[in-house]
XYZ file of C-alpha atoms in Angstrom:
723
model
C 37.839 -25.459 41.573
C 34.966 -25.233 43.987
C 32.780 -27.176 41.583
C 34.495 -30.392 42.609
C 35.684 -29.825 46.128
C 32.951 -32.005 47.622
C 33.021 -34.854 45.130
C 34.241 -38.228 46.212
C 37.784 -39.029 45.207
C 37.187 -42.727 45.181
C 36.023 -42.767 41.538
C 38.688 -44.362 39.340
C 38.995 -46.545 36.272
C 37.673 -49.583 38.077
C 34.496 -47.977 39.297
C 31.465 -49.001 37.282
C 29.311 -46.072 38.369
C 29.211 -42.667 36.739
C 30.486 -39.841 38.946
C 27.597 -38.418 40.930
C 26.483 -34.893 40.158
C 27.452 -32.550 43.056
C 24.101 -30.996 43.949
C 25.571 -28.626 46.494
C 28.093 -27.099 44.108
C 25.702 -25.141 41.897
C 26.756 -21.635 41.011
C 23.826 -19.375 40.108
C 23.884 -18.064 36.584
C 22.526 -14.584 36.082
C 23.194 -11.551 34.035
C 24.106 -8.404 35.837
C 21.707 -5.525 35.461
C 24.594 -3.082 34.970
C 24.135 -1.261 31.690
C 26.624 1.545 32.384
C 29.568 1.679 30.000
C 33.018 2.611 31.165
C 35.232 4.853 29.070
C 37.239 1.894 27.766
C 34.045 0.037 26.811
C 32.740 3.179 25.114
C 35.911 3.436 23.012
C 35.717 -0.267 22.212
C 32.134 0.144 20.966
C 33.115 3.079 18.752
C 36.093 1.162 17.363
C 34.016 -1.954 16.674
C 31.274 0.004 14.919
C 33.525 2.616 13.335
C 32.163 1.875 9.874
C 28.571 2.548 10.936
C 29.554 5.696 12.821
C 31.559 6.971 9.847
C 28.699 6.302 7.431
C 26.137 8.100 9.596
C 28.500 11.028 10.203
C 29.209 11.433 6.473
C 25.504 11.200 5.611
C 24.457 13.803 8.191
C 27.356 16.094 7.300
C 26.395 15.857 3.617
C 22.851 16.952 4.464
C 24.225 19.837 6.556
C 26.480 21.021 3.716
C 23.625 20.809 1.207
C 21.375 22.754 3.584
C 24.031 25.444 4.048
C 24.483 25.721 0.314
C 20.736 26.077 -0.270
C 20.135 28.578 2.545
C 23.304 30.577 2.025
C 22.660 34.317 2.132
C 24.609 37.154 0.488
C 27.385 38.765 2.580
C 26.214 40.984 5.389
C 27.971 44.178 6.540
C 27.537 45.505 10.044
C 28.089 48.972 11.507
C 27.568 50.559 14.921
C 27.699 53.697 17.055
C 27.635 54.344 20.825
C 25.697 56.874 22.916
C 26.423 58.065 26.451
C 22.904 58.450 27.854
C 23.802 59.495 31.431
C 26.479 61.914 32.674
C 29.451 60.395 34.433
C 31.057 63.555 35.972
C 30.852 64.667 39.610
C 27.878 66.964 38.927
C 25.552 63.984 39.117
C 26.314 63.414 42.780
C 23.979 66.196 43.891
C 21.197 64.731 41.795
C 21.828 61.234 43.140
C 21.691 62.492 46.708
C 18.358 64.193 46.039
C 17.005 61.032 44.477
C 18.210 58.517 47.046
C 21.044 59.012 49.511
C 23.726 56.315 49.561
C 22.562 55.131 46.108
C 25.016 54.817 43.230
C 22.686 53.013 40.848
C 21.529 54.385 37.509
C 18.278 56.331 37.424
C 17.440 55.223 33.866
C 15.430 52.100 33.085
C 17.526 50.868 30.170
C 15.144 48.099 29.112
C 12.243 50.510 28.818
C 14.421 53.121 27.118
C 15.581 50.617 24.487
C 11.958 49.701 23.724
C 11.195 53.404 23.279
C 14.113 53.754 20.846
C 12.669 50.867 18.804
C 9.115 52.237 18.808
C 7.429 53.164 15.482
C 6.726 56.707 16.662
C 10.377 57.448 17.315
C 11.583 55.840 14.063
C 8.876 57.421 11.868
C 10.942 60.435 10.815
C 14.015 58.274 10.192
C 12.003 55.911 7.962
C 10.721 58.834 5.835
C 14.280 60.024 5.226
C 15.581 56.508 4.408
C 12.731 55.512 2.115
C 13.577 58.419 -0.184
C 16.828 56.626 -1.070
C 15.948 53.033 -0.176
C 12.249 52.359 -0.809
C 12.559 48.696 0.178
C 13.143 49.636 3.821
C 10.107 49.510 6.107
C 9.643 49.493 9.863
C 9.744 45.714 10.251
C 12.808 45.159 8.066
C 14.567 48.003 9.860
C 13.684 46.579 13.269
C 14.849 43.096 12.236
C 18.329 44.318 11.328
C 18.586 46.872 14.167
C 20.107 45.792 17.504
C 20.121 48.142 20.518
C 21.789 46.995 23.759
C 23.213 48.420 26.939
C 26.986 47.996 26.832
C 27.415 45.585 29.769
C 26.666 47.552 32.997
C 27.817 50.947 31.733
C 25.760 54.052 30.914
C 26.398 53.538 27.206
C 23.868 52.330 24.631
C 25.278 50.591 21.552
C 23.312 50.565 18.296
C 24.140 48.031 15.538
C 22.711 47.617 12.043
C 23.553 45.154 9.276
C 22.581 44.783 5.615
C 23.988 43.465 2.360
C 24.947 47.019 1.258
C 27.737 48.679 3.290
C 26.761 52.143 2.060
C 23.172 51.590 3.085
C 24.342 50.415 6.510
C 26.338 53.604 6.997
C 23.467 55.858 5.907
C 20.954 54.123 8.157
C 23.232 54.415 11.194
C 23.837 58.143 10.576
C 20.094 58.888 10.294
C 19.318 56.900 13.426
C 22.131 58.608 15.378
C 20.829 62.080 14.442
C 17.295 61.038 15.369
C 18.335 59.704 18.797
C 20.373 62.828 19.614
C 17.438 65.038 18.670
C 15.141 62.865 20.796
C 17.431 63.228 23.823
C 17.650 67.052 23.569
C 14.130 68.067 22.570
C 11.444 65.442 22.391
C 12.596 63.374 25.354
C 12.716 66.392 27.671
C 9.311 67.542 26.416
C 7.811 64.149 27.141
C 9.362 64.167 30.615
C 7.782 67.564 31.437
C 4.430 66.380 30.150
C 4.791 63.368 32.378
C 5.454 65.561 35.419
C 2.366 67.648 34.673
C 0.190 64.559 34.362
C 1.492 63.163 37.647
C 0.910 66.427 39.524
C -2.607 66.610 38.130
C -3.459 63.123 39.368
C -1.885 63.381 42.812
C -4.755 65.334 44.570
C -7.372 62.780 43.497
C -5.241 59.880 44.663
C -4.504 61.600 48.009
C -8.245 62.236 48.600
C -8.955 58.603 47.812
C -6.410 57.445 50.397
C -7.872 59.770 53.069
C -11.423 58.606 52.386
C -10.527 54.923 52.693
C -8.611 55.581 55.918
C -11.715 57.245 57.422
C -13.921 54.329 56.386
C -11.492 51.910 58.006
C -11.433 53.958 61.216
C -15.265 54.065 61.451
C -15.439 50.345 60.805
C -13.053 49.580 63.668
C -14.922 51.873 66.064
C -18.332 50.454 65.165
C -17.457 46.770 65.519
C -14.507 47.022 67.955
C -12.539 45.289 65.233
C -8.759 45.393 65.118
C -7.787 42.843 62.491
C -9.127 39.401 61.452
C -6.426 37.340 63.145
C -6.695 39.152 66.496
C -10.490 39.060 66.365
C -10.575 35.376 65.563
C -8.078 34.606 68.328
C -10.109 36.641 70.828
C -13.389 34.921 69.893
C -11.730 31.509 70.056
C -10.323 32.272 73.521
C -13.700 33.507 74.755
C -15.389 30.436 73.319
C -12.999 28.106 75.140
C -13.490 30.012 78.422
C -17.276 30.024 77.945
C -17.303 26.273 77.309
C -15.350 25.595 80.485
C -17.633 27.848 82.602
C -20.801 26.382 81.119
C -19.567 22.859 81.729
C -18.811 23.698 85.386
C -22.184 25.420 85.970
C -24.097 22.594 84.270
C -22.353 20.058 86.468
C -23.084 22.044 89.639
C -26.697 22.614 88.569
C -27.205 18.912 87.967
C -25.757 18.066 91.374
C -27.905 20.698 93.117
C -31.080 19.480 91.391
C -30.265 15.942 92.444
C -29.771 17.070 96.069
C -33.042 19.011 95.946
C -34.883 15.967 94.684
C -33.337 13.831 97.417
C -34.373 16.297 100.149
C -37.962 16.359 98.873
C -38.121 12.557 98.916
C -38.808 10.238 101.846
C -35.209 9.328 102.420
C -34.027 12.900 102.095
C -35.255 13.953 105.557
C -33.697 10.910 107.150
C -30.353 11.631 105.471
C -30.447 15.269 106.577
C -31.385 14.451 110.180
C -28.760 11.747 110.435
C -26.104 14.378 109.680
C -27.451 16.827 112.398
C -25.493 16.518 115.714
C -28.185 18.143 117.983
C -30.942 15.996 116.534
C -28.867 12.889 117.064
C -28.202 13.889 120.708
C -31.967 14.179 121.329
C -32.548 10.799 119.734
C -29.848 9.336 121.949
C -31.449 10.779 125.119
C -34.876 9.405 124.167
C -33.349 5.985 123.576
C -31.632 6.159 126.964
C -35.003 6.948 128.661
C -36.529 3.995 126.799
C -33.830 1.728 128.129
C -34.264 2.980 131.706
C -38.050 2.609 131.510
C -37.661 -0.914 130.243
C -35.228 -1.779 133.023
C -37.395 -0.265 135.764
C -40.548 -1.946 134.417
C -39.038 -5.303 135.180
C -38.978 -4.607 138.881
C -41.585 -1.780 139.386
C -45.210 -1.201 138.513
C -46.271 1.267 135.853
C -47.742 3.600 138.475
C -44.464 3.793 140.304
C -43.232 7.378 140.653
C -39.847 6.521 139.185
C -41.345 5.075 136.001
C -43.728 7.991 135.719
C -40.877 10.454 136.099
C -38.890 8.743 133.354
C -41.909 8.684 131.018
C -42.586 12.338 131.730
C -38.982 13.293 130.840
C -39.211 11.259 127.657
C -42.477 12.922 126.701
C -40.924 16.353 127.260
C -38.108 15.550 124.772
C -40.443 14.576 121.908
C -41.683 18.156 121.122
C -38.097 19.411 121.204
C -37.093 16.629 118.809
C -39.961 17.512 116.469
C -39.098 21.181 116.448
C -35.421 20.467 115.776
C -36.367 18.169 112.898
C -38.607 20.796 111.312
C -35.943 23.466 111.721
C -33.190 21.368 110.186
C -35.314 20.335 107.190
C -36.428 23.916 106.574
C -32.870 25.265 106.668
C -31.572 22.537 104.350
C -34.433 23.007 101.894
C -33.961 26.759 101.794
C -30.197 26.381 101.307
C -30.543 23.953 98.382
C -33.330 26.063 96.805
C -31.203 29.196 97.011
C -28.204 27.409 95.470
C -30.384 25.989 92.698
C -31.794 29.411 91.895
C -28.311 30.947 91.833
C -27.005 28.270 89.429
C -30.013 28.666 87.140
C -29.374 32.387 86.942
C -25.704 31.718 86.087
C -26.782 29.207 83.426
C -29.077 31.797 81.841
C -26.286 34.386 81.793
C -23.920 31.884 80.204
C -26.555 31.102 77.569
C -26.706 34.803 76.700
C -22.919 34.896 76.454
C -22.982 31.800 74.201
C -25.536 33.374 71.893
C -23.420 36.515 71.728
C -20.284 34.496 70.880
C -22.188 32.540 68.222
C -23.360 35.789 66.718
C -19.800 37.104 66.694
C -18.567 33.910 65.015
C -21.268 34.178 62.373
C -20.508 37.836 61.762
C -16.719 37.349 61.725
C -16.447 36.182 58.029
C -18.565 39.104 56.869
C -16.641 41.616 58.965
C -13.350 40.041 57.896
C -14.303 40.327 54.236
C -15.310 43.975 54.716
C -12.135 44.714 56.651
C -9.978 42.921 54.045
C -11.691 44.812 51.236
C -11.037 48.133 52.975
C -7.425 47.147 53.627
C -6.972 46.095 49.967
C -8.450 49.361 48.719
C -6.227 51.317 51.093
C -3.158 49.324 50.024
C -3.895 49.852 46.334
C -4.545 53.543 46.838
C -1.388 53.929 48.939
C 0.747 52.064 46.374
C -0.688 54.208 43.613
C 0.069 57.339 45.599
C 3.634 56.222 46.340
C 4.153 55.230 42.717
C 2.992 58.612 41.476
C 5.200 60.394 44.021
C 8.196 58.270 43.025
C 7.480 58.783 39.326
C 7.272 62.546 39.786
C 10.580 62.542 41.636
C 12.272 60.379 38.988
C 10.917 62.514 36.155
C 12.178 65.661 37.801
C 15.624 64.092 38.233
C 15.657 62.911 34.611
C 14.675 66.392 33.456
C 17.665 67.821 35.281
C 19.904 65.155 33.757
C 18.606 65.469 30.193
C 19.300 69.176 29.905
C 22.742 68.290 28.511
C 21.349 65.608 26.154
C 23.042 62.402 25.061
C 26.604 62.338 23.782
C 27.845 60.454 20.715
C 30.897 58.548 21.955
C 31.515 56.591 18.763
C 30.395 57.919 15.403
C 28.588 55.542 13.032
C 31.141 53.292 11.325
C 30.671 50.329 8.981
C 33.223 47.550 8.531
C 34.350 46.634 5.015
C 34.664 42.965 6.036
C 31.379 41.029 5.767
C 30.253 38.972 8.732
C 28.403 36.232 6.776
C 31.423 33.962 6.063
C 32.052 33.638 9.776
C 28.468 32.572 10.239
C 28.872 29.969 7.493
C 32.032 28.609 9.083
C 30.336 28.484 12.448
C 27.335 26.644 10.981
C 29.670 24.176 9.279
C 31.509 23.490 12.547
C 28.206 23.053 14.369
C 27.011 20.731 11.607
C 30.202 18.707 11.863
C 29.769 18.358 15.623
C 26.110 17.409 15.166
C 27.087 14.834 12.534
C 29.648 13.229 14.830
C 27.167 13.196 17.715
C 24.547 11.665 15.417
C 26.985 8.922 14.420
C 27.852 8.227 18.049
C 24.159 8.244 18.983
C 23.247 5.758 16.254
C 26.150 3.527 17.311
C 25.024 3.595 20.945
C 21.431 2.919 19.908
C 22.445 -0.060 17.773
C 24.678 -1.307 20.590
C 21.798 -0.978 23.038
C 19.498 -2.960 20.745
C 22.176 -5.574 20.045
C 21.761 -8.527 22.407
C 24.912 -10.441 21.524
C 28.304 -10.571 23.215
C 31.163 -8.824 21.439
C 34.122 -9.509 23.739
C 35.094 -12.022 26.357
C 35.350 -9.156 28.816
C 31.655 -8.519 28.248
C 30.923 -12.186 28.883
C 32.913 -12.152 32.120
C 31.155 -8.970 33.231
C 27.602 -10.104 32.532
C 27.821 -13.825 33.363
C 28.770 -14.807 36.898
C 30.646 -17.971 35.972
C 34.260 -18.896 35.202
C 35.501 -18.177 31.698
C 37.541 -21.310 30.997
C 38.699 -20.464 27.501
C 38.779 -17.860 24.761
C 39.024 -19.494 21.330
C 40.117 -16.965 18.689
C 38.689 -16.803 15.207
C 40.924 -18.908 12.916
C 40.318 -18.902 9.186
C 42.701 -21.841 8.655
C 40.481 -24.125 10.702
C 37.561 -23.588 8.357
C 39.832 -23.882 5.316
C 41.269 -27.190 6.524
C 37.821 -28.554 7.292
C 36.537 -27.625 3.854
C 39.604 -29.190 2.203
C 39.292 -32.343 4.265
C 35.599 -32.736 3.495
C 36.413 -32.830 -0.225
C 38.960 -35.623 0.184
C 38.182 -39.321 0.161
C 39.380 -41.044 3.309
C 40.432 -44.709 2.891
C 39.780 -47.504 5.304
C 42.437 -47.842 7.970
C 42.893 -49.519 11.314
C 39.428 -51.134 11.312
C 38.960 -54.461 13.105
C 38.261 -57.532 10.981
C 34.799 -58.045 12.422
C 33.852 -54.474 11.571
C 35.367 -54.550 8.065
C 33.312 -57.584 7.145
C 29.981 -56.024 8.154
C 30.428 -52.351 7.303
C 31.663 -50.915 4.041
C 33.422 -47.618 3.307
C 34.048 -46.492 6.883
C 36.556 -43.644 7.173
C 38.947 -42.358 9.819
C 39.745 -38.853 10.954
C 42.580 -37.367 8.852
C 45.793 -36.275 10.409
C 45.261 -32.741 11.723
C 48.329 -30.599 11.743
C 49.152 -29.101 15.132
C 52.811 -28.536 14.406
C 52.337 -24.778 14.760
C 52.503 -24.789 18.529
C 52.518 -20.999 18.683
C 49.181 -20.681 16.894
C 46.639 -18.616 18.818
C 43.983 -21.206 18.092
C 46.070 -24.129 19.385
C 47.284 -22.237 22.423
C 43.732 -21.233 23.313
C 42.646 -24.878 23.179
C 45.563 -25.894 25.407
C 44.564 -23.173 27.900
C 40.968 -24.449 27.811
C 42.065 -28.038 28.450
C 44.380 -26.961 31.296
C 41.652 -24.855 32.937
C 39.221 -27.777 32.785
C 41.719 -30.043 34.514
C 42.424 -27.401 37.175
C 38.754 -27.203 38.164
C 39.115 -30.223 40.433
C 41.858 -30.526 43.029
C 41.085 -34.036 44.311
C 40.521 -35.927 41.038
C 40.757 -35.115 37.309
C 37.834 -34.352 35.067
C 36.927 -37.625 33.310
C 33.845 -36.741 31.266
C 32.346 -33.482 30.038
C 29.377 -32.399 27.946
C 29.910 -29.591 25.423
C 26.881 -27.633 24.260
C 25.690 -24.121 23.406
C 22.552 -22.042 23.702
C 21.968 -21.790 19.944
C 22.964 -23.677 16.803
C 26.037 -22.409 14.979
C 27.962 -21.311 18.100
C 30.813 -23.738 17.320
C 30.266 -26.357 20.021
C 31.136 -29.291 17.713
C 34.306 -27.580 16.453
C 35.412 -26.868 20.023
C 34.629 -30.461 21.046
C 36.618 -31.936 18.140
C 39.709 -29.787 18.577
C 39.610 -30.064 22.378
C 39.649 -33.852 21.964
C 42.685 -33.591 19.655
C 44.501 -31.274 22.087
C 43.780 -33.609 25.005
C 45.057 -36.535 22.949
C 48.198 -34.620 22.039
C 48.756 -34.064 25.763
C 48.864 -37.812 26.433
C 45.239 -38.573 27.286
C 43.182 -41.471 25.958
C 40.193 -39.515 24.663
C 36.799 -40.580 23.374
C 34.718 -38.062 21.406
C 31.041 -39.035 21.304
C 28.662 -37.260 18.939
C 25.512 -37.321 21.103
C 23.704 -34.857 18.832
C 21.168 -37.346 17.434
C 19.170 -34.528 15.818
C 21.697 -32.737 13.619
C 25.088 -34.467 14.011
C 28.189 -32.588 12.884
C 31.256 -34.448 14.156
C 31.322 -36.865 11.190
C 31.300 -33.903 8.763
C 34.063 -32.046 10.602
C 36.206 -35.228 10.765
C 35.248 -36.406 7.253
C 33.815 -39.711 8.503
C 30.771 -41.530 7.219
C 27.867 -41.826 9.605
C 26.501 -45.261 8.737
C 27.022 -46.634 12.229
C 27.268 -44.753 15.481
C 25.796 -44.026 18.904
C 22.188 -44.597 17.867
C 23.130 -48.140 16.711
C 24.900 -48.851 20.024
C 21.823 -47.821 22.024
C 19.158 -49.470 19.884
C 21.044 -52.692 18.994
C 23.509 -55.077 20.531
C 26.314 -53.893 18.304
C 29.689 -53.994 20.129
C 31.284 -50.660 20.995
C 34.513 -51.511 19.232
C 32.815 -51.820 15.852
C 31.732 -48.137 15.793
C 34.817 -46.679 17.462
C 37.353 -45.095 15.093
C 40.992 -44.423 15.942
C 43.428 -42.136 14.163
C 46.627 -43.497 12.667
C 48.606 -40.521 13.979
C 46.620 -40.271 17.241
C 46.022 -43.766 18.460
C 44.746 -42.465 21.779
C 41.851 -40.503 20.172
C 38.654 -42.427 19.441
C 35.471 -41.092 17.899
C 31.915 -42.417 17.969
C 29.703 -40.644 15.457
C 25.973 -40.142 15.982
C 24.834 -42.773 13.519
C 21.458 -42.752 11.777
C 19.076 -40.126 13.173
C 16.401 -41.912 15.279
C 12.741 -40.854 15.414
C 12.925 -40.116 19.178
C 16.466 -39.093 20.230
C 15.444 -38.159 23.788
C 14.094 -41.659 24.396
C 17.406 -43.238 23.377
C 19.507 -40.827 25.446
C 17.397 -41.420 28.560
C 17.499 -45.203 28.230
C 19.283 -47.515 30.635
C 21.460 -48.712 27.770
C 22.817 -45.179 27.314
C 23.645 -44.918 31.014
C 25.503 -48.243 30.851
C 27.416 -47.101 27.769
C 28.442 -43.888 29.534
C 29.681 -45.901 32.476
C 31.729 -48.111 30.156
C 33.145 -45.065 28.372
C 34.097 -43.525 31.693
C 35.942 -46.648 32.797
C 37.757 -47.164 29.488
C 39.078 -43.680 28.676
C 40.900 -40.890 30.464
C 38.531 -38.245 29.039
C 35.128 -38.616 27.395
C 33.711 -35.613 25.505
C 30.032 -35.574 24.542
C 28.836 -33.222 21.813
C 25.124 -32.616 22.508
C 22.427 -30.524 20.778
C 21.833 -26.866 21.764
C 20.287 -26.214 25.174
C 17.291 -24.061 24.274
C 14.158 -26.066 23.591
C 15.827 -29.486 23.882
C 16.263 -31.821 26.849
C 19.184 -33.872 25.425
C 21.867 -32.098 27.452
C 19.810 -32.465 30.648
C 19.617 -36.223 30.044
C 23.366 -36.735 29.581
C 25.021 -34.067 31.778
C 23.923 -35.519 35.184
C 26.003 -38.651 34.443
C 29.186 -36.686 33.650
C 31.526 -34.415 35.531
C 29.843 -31.275 34.194
C 28.688 -29.144 31.313
C 30.773 -26.766 29.180
C 28.839 -24.016 27.344
C 30.222 -22.448 24.164
C 29.334 -18.790 23.559
C 30.139 -17.383 20.127
C 31.268 -13.779 19.972
C 29.018 -11.499 17.853
C 26.464 -14.300 17.405
C 25.117 -15.903 20.580
C 21.854 -14.240 21.633
C 22.096 -13.158 25.263
C 18.369 -13.636 25.876
C 18.510 -17.174 24.487
C 21.534 -17.876 26.647
C 19.673 -16.593 29.695
C 16.757 -18.925 28.911
C 19.194 -21.834 28.618
C 20.843 -20.960 31.931
C 17.488 -20.648 33.675
C 16.588 -24.117 32.436
C 19.905 -25.447 33.727
C 19.165 -23.987 37.159
C 15.861 -25.864 37.201
C 17.587 -29.096 36.121
C 20.345 -28.528 38.721
C 23.127 -29.462 36.318
C 26.766 -28.902 37.160
C 28.187 -26.064 35.058
C 31.942 -26.211 34.598
C 32.156 -22.854 32.873
C 31.865 -21.063 29.577
C 34.068 -20.889 26.486
C 34.228 -17.799 24.298
C 34.457 -18.718 20.635
C 35.466 -16.854 17.459
C 37.043 -13.886 19.252
C 38.737 -11.669 16.664
C 41.933 -10.324 18.165
C 44.924 -8.485 16.759
C 47.247 -9.676 19.535
C 50.345 -11.602 18.438
C 50.618 -15.271 19.270
C 53.318 -14.867 21.890
C 51.468 -12.430 24.117
C 48.071 -13.947 23.431
């Protein structure tokens, strides 16, 4: 309803202008980028493509069954026995305490022990005994059928063997059981003692190696005062920072002292030094006072006056004292600055030596670090080797004490009379069935992903952000009636005299049966008409354009039947076939197309002569397209077409224009701005979503008013009442 909230309500039957297009009421069209399927949508996809899924599932399952039949093996029989390889009584506690206090774990490496039991050396004697009766058995075939595992986390080893001969399975298990028991009592203990002897023989050499590396590391630390690389690097870095600060301070002081020394040696240096000497300044002041007195007395006395002579004599006596004080002050200052300069130069030289020493240490640090790391690595390897040998000797001694009793046969070798192969076949069949179903579902989802059409109105509502004004179901009777009507010959009826004299064989639309008011098709059209009228709250919809993104979406069928429904609801309706490229309305209504809209635009033919009215629906009028012109867009954009649309708008309650498809053609953009809006028909299972998106993008550029969309040809199993 928002599409018309801002339109002027002053447009009525007497207004000669076409309703303006509301530019501010555009609703952006876009497809959502949501590709996630809900569970209901997933089930709907599987139901819609059930035939494809069933076909793929049957095909894959057939291949699985054929493969199982080809690769089917003879029945297999399996037997087993169990060995207790470690004692479980309380006598083992003393051994466990010796090995590792507070430890309750097993002392046997079961993974390694199982590999030993599978080794060729251990199975050699068993193979010789078996090959006497079964020559086909070799080490690799025996190992392939032999399974040895630790029974969960117990101290029990379970041995399994399977073959196609139950007797052979039993014999093999008995020979292997005897061999393993003999190994545990004799050969295994012998190997353990040999292992202890080897370890004890190697221990002195490894211990000497550890001691030698420790001595080398100690001498290295003493020679270079080297603790470890990190500490040494930190120490050198700290000394370097401290040295830099001291050198910077001494260099600054040395520069200042040299500057002072240069100033003292210069002409202005003595003056500056004497100006800062209090005694020297006092003498200068006294001499100046004598000069003032002499000058004053000379104004009233002669130069040979005793007073003037006395003053001059006192002044002359102060000059040697002033000279001596000046020489003393300059000498002291010079000596002080020279001493300070010499001291700073000595400090600078010492710091230079320290810097060279630090640089040498930094250069030597990588080499010393590498040597230290190498010694540490050698010591670590030697220590680990020593610890490993000590631990191995201890473990071997404990195992020797535990193997004195040997292994115990808990379960004697037994072979089942029931083969295990059928269960494998059943399992493979079940897995193949599951894989077949998953393959069918996968193909369905892949096809659905590649399919770019709309399959339900719910999908249209989800992906297109625009009102869904109607959902027209698929109706076979509509097509049947249209085909039957097209084969009939329609007589002349209700044609004005002026038209009947100039045009021959014009037809009228046959009486369409809408008596079945409960039909899904009819009800859907009534809902569409009602929704269109409800779009505007201030004034009714007077003219609409019906189009689609692609040909064959059913726009002309929807336009024709919508016009009939509107007429049945009491409206004076005009249906205009504005598709001047491939007109369809005259075929659907079984009318000839000798005269129509193209004649009205290009000639001065009166409107009444090409307007047809139904005998049973006097309020419904139809204007066919007429002869196809060479340039349809030129006719539709002419001023004559605009005037005709204005006249149509003023003469009828509802004007419906059937225009060509939107993609690639500008016809709809030429007509829609002079109507109340555009209605787009989307056909289920046919309309290409990408083409529809292109059409909608073009409409956004043209700024046309979109009333909404209509879903067409929806196949539904709902009954007419609840639809």
